[in-house]
Amino acid sequence: MSSATDSPAASSPPIDAPDADVPVAAGNIGSEATAADARAITEAARQTGWDRPSFAKGLYLGNFDLSLVHPWPTAKPDDVERGEAFMARIEAYARTMSGRVIERDARIPDEYLRGLADLGVFGMKIPQEYGGLGLSLVYYGRALALLGSVHPSLGALLSAHQSIGVPEPVKVFGTPEQKKEYLPRCAAGAITAFLLTEPDVGSDPARMGSTAVPTDDGGSYLLDGVKLWTTNGVIAELVVVMALVPAHTDADGTKHKGGISAFVVEMDSPGITVENRNTFMGLRGIENGVTRFHQVRVPAANRLGREGQGLKIALTTLNTGRLSIPALCVASGRWSLKIAREWSNARTQWGQPVGKHEAVGKKIAFIAASAFALDAVFELSAELADAGQKDVRIEAALAKLWSTEISYRIADELVQIRGGRGFETAESLQARGERAVPAEQQLRDLRINRIFEGSSEIMKLLIAREAVDAHLAAAGDLASVDASLQDKARAAVGASGFYARWLPKLVAGAGMDPRSYSDFGRLAKQLRFVERSSRKLARQTFYGMGRWQARLEYKQAFLGRVVDIGAELYAMAACCSRAEMMLHTTPEQAAGAYELAEAYCEQARVRIEEYFDQLWRNTDDGDHDLSRKVLAGDYTWLEAGVLDQSEGTGPWIADATPGASTKENLHRNYR
């Protein structure tokens, strides 16, 4: 099926990644990996260079450079023309699809998948030279939003395939031979998946148990292990698998250090079993499973990049891949606004529509302003990524974090506005003669987005690491728990020089001049607030660094608030820039855009002030002590009086011991 299967090992990339990419010996990766091992692996996978400017990184350092996001990035005319033509085709097809059918059957019909393949949907991001559509990230996201409004499982399917599945890592890291082999197949409808998570491995890959052992002739690897939550894995033709290559020695005596590596694997290879199709509280059409590999022979030519480079490939792929989820959140915001408006006008309570009561009106205002902000944040992040002139690592991560949190709040508020009908299923509503509004389904479907592709907690730590990077670099051994007092004293001298130059820049700025940003009219004051808050955020981060030094990495609640402030500031700037852009491109909508941008900014300012206050006025220390006592069992008496029906049903974590499968293979083909 794959010509790459017969390719000689000599055509594969160089075997070893640089030493800097493999800081932990392969023998130390696994269930016994230490916290230091996990930290070293994560740090090595980070992209540390900043060759291009980053607006969001500047926000955390007190450098609000509006020129990086305004004027609004301009798309290429050809991208717009092709994108609009595609959107017209995909909308026409989407109108023939039924989200109710997907929800009822808990499966996307095969004919839907074939129809999407015929339209080229599986190749939206794949370059035209490989048979794809070569769409920009903006139009890719808009297509995801449209299809996700039919049913979110469609968005999950396409996102898992194109944002993190085979096409993206092959496009970025693949050899010419790999690109010619796999990209046309993917564009034609070969569904793919990305397999990293294991029953005992989530955001800590240092514990990885899956292995890929080189064969004696060096031409292949033997893959063993179990992968959990393999989105698309049940119907995938190709998958990217992360596995540990042990240290090994060639026949000629050449030694290789191994490490976590990435492989493209054919799902019809002998030894692969999809043991379970998982079901969830939402996304009922998702093809997510448990996949076991037993002595699966993978040609060396199928390795992506070098041995030990797997996590770097994964994180690089996610840098812009994360923008797929914010695109789907845009769809939920728009739909929620439509339903809230129509329902709140139709439902009368105490003599007037419920929307005219302040308690409900506040929720409607929040939904409207947040829907505009969701659109602005996604579109700006995607346009910046498409332009390719800025480093959007932090922007994409912030967009994912912030969009998933704000869209879930929107969905929750919509359920509240709908009252009892919000809790009732669409099927039940229609059965008794009312409009089938799936508000409760949206709440269930959106919940996973706060976990997908990095949970909110992990995203905050990832962003915080980048936000405080300059401080850690300046502090040197001051930020090391292992450094001696002598080393710390030397580091203090170096840090004092950095802060002596940096801190004075945080005292004053354009945000203190009432004439600043006057081109933005009524929104100028919002941008002045963003500028002032950016400098304040940098100062507060410095105070935290000075107070906790090496212990700052453990102050996760503090760092989380720092990240949340930056996310709100980014959203405010995006709203202002988008409103100003619309003044020139769609003047008939400009007044409304300004109103929505201003409303979002005013709401965000309240939240930002609360976050600033909570940086130093909180219950973090007490909560930390309390949680430790809970874990120690000090309050088990409080758990009495209930029955835990889950007891005895199985272990907390399933056994993932390598070996042959004893279960039926649930893998299926749709074409």
XYZ file of N, CA and C in Angstrom, residues 21 54 92 106 110 112 127 143 183 195 198 219 229 248 259 357 393 405 422 442 459 481 579-580 652:
75
model
N 18.879 18.021 22.100
C 17.501 17.562 21.971
C 17.229 16.298 22.782
N 7.299 38.933 18.531
C 6.073 38.340 19.066
C 5.329 39.393 19.871
N -22.553 24.792 0.843
C -23.622 24.111 0.112
C -23.703 22.644 0.521
N -24.173 8.437 17.018
C -22.826 8.497 17.601
C -21.769 8.112 16.573
N -20.485 7.368 6.803
C -19.406 7.210 5.823
C -19.647 8.052 4.575
N -20.918 10.978 4.475
C -20.464 12.336 4.769
C -18.951 12.440 4.564
N -0.326 21.643 0.626
C 0.012 22.442 -0.559
C -0.582 21.861 -1.834
N -13.606 27.170 7.658
C -14.250 25.921 7.233
C -14.520 25.020 8.430
N 1.447 12.971 1.533
C 0.573 14.138 1.417
C -0.530 13.964 0.371
N -0.673 9.951 17.743
C -0.711 9.066 18.899
C 0.463 9.343 19.837
N -0.757 7.833 26.472
C -0.856 6.436 26.895
C -1.650 6.384 28.198
N 17.062 -1.659 9.076
C 16.091 -1.255 8.070
C 14.708 -0.974 8.601
N -6.836 7.316 23.798
C -7.520 8.505 23.275
C -6.985 8.892 21.898
N 21.176 2.218 21.175
C 21.528 1.009 20.436
C 22.847 1.210 19.693
N 16.014 7.859 22.026
C 15.150 8.927 22.523
C 13.756 8.837 21.925
N -35.120 41.891 30.760
C -34.826 41.884 32.193
C -33.314 41.957 32.375
N 3.893 31.666 18.490
C 3.801 30.581 19.459
C 2.900 30.930 20.636
N -11.891 28.613 27.354
C -12.492 29.003 28.628
C -13.691 29.927 28.405
N -32.956 24.629 28.347
C -31.525 24.506 28.106
C -30.980 23.175 28.570
N -24.295 21.393 23.254
C -23.151 22.285 23.067
C -22.297 22.337 24.325
N -1.551 24.470 29.591
C -1.336 25.624 28.713
C -0.824 26.818 29.510
N 17.200 25.560 41.797
C 17.114 25.006 43.149
C 18.397 24.279 43.529
N -12.001 46.070 15.083
C -13.022 47.102 14.917
C -12.523 48.211 14.002
N -11.271 48.614 14.177
C -10.703 49.667 13.343
C -10.562 49.186 11.900
N -7.595 2.314 38.539
C -7.644 3.715 38.132
C -7.025 3.912 36.754
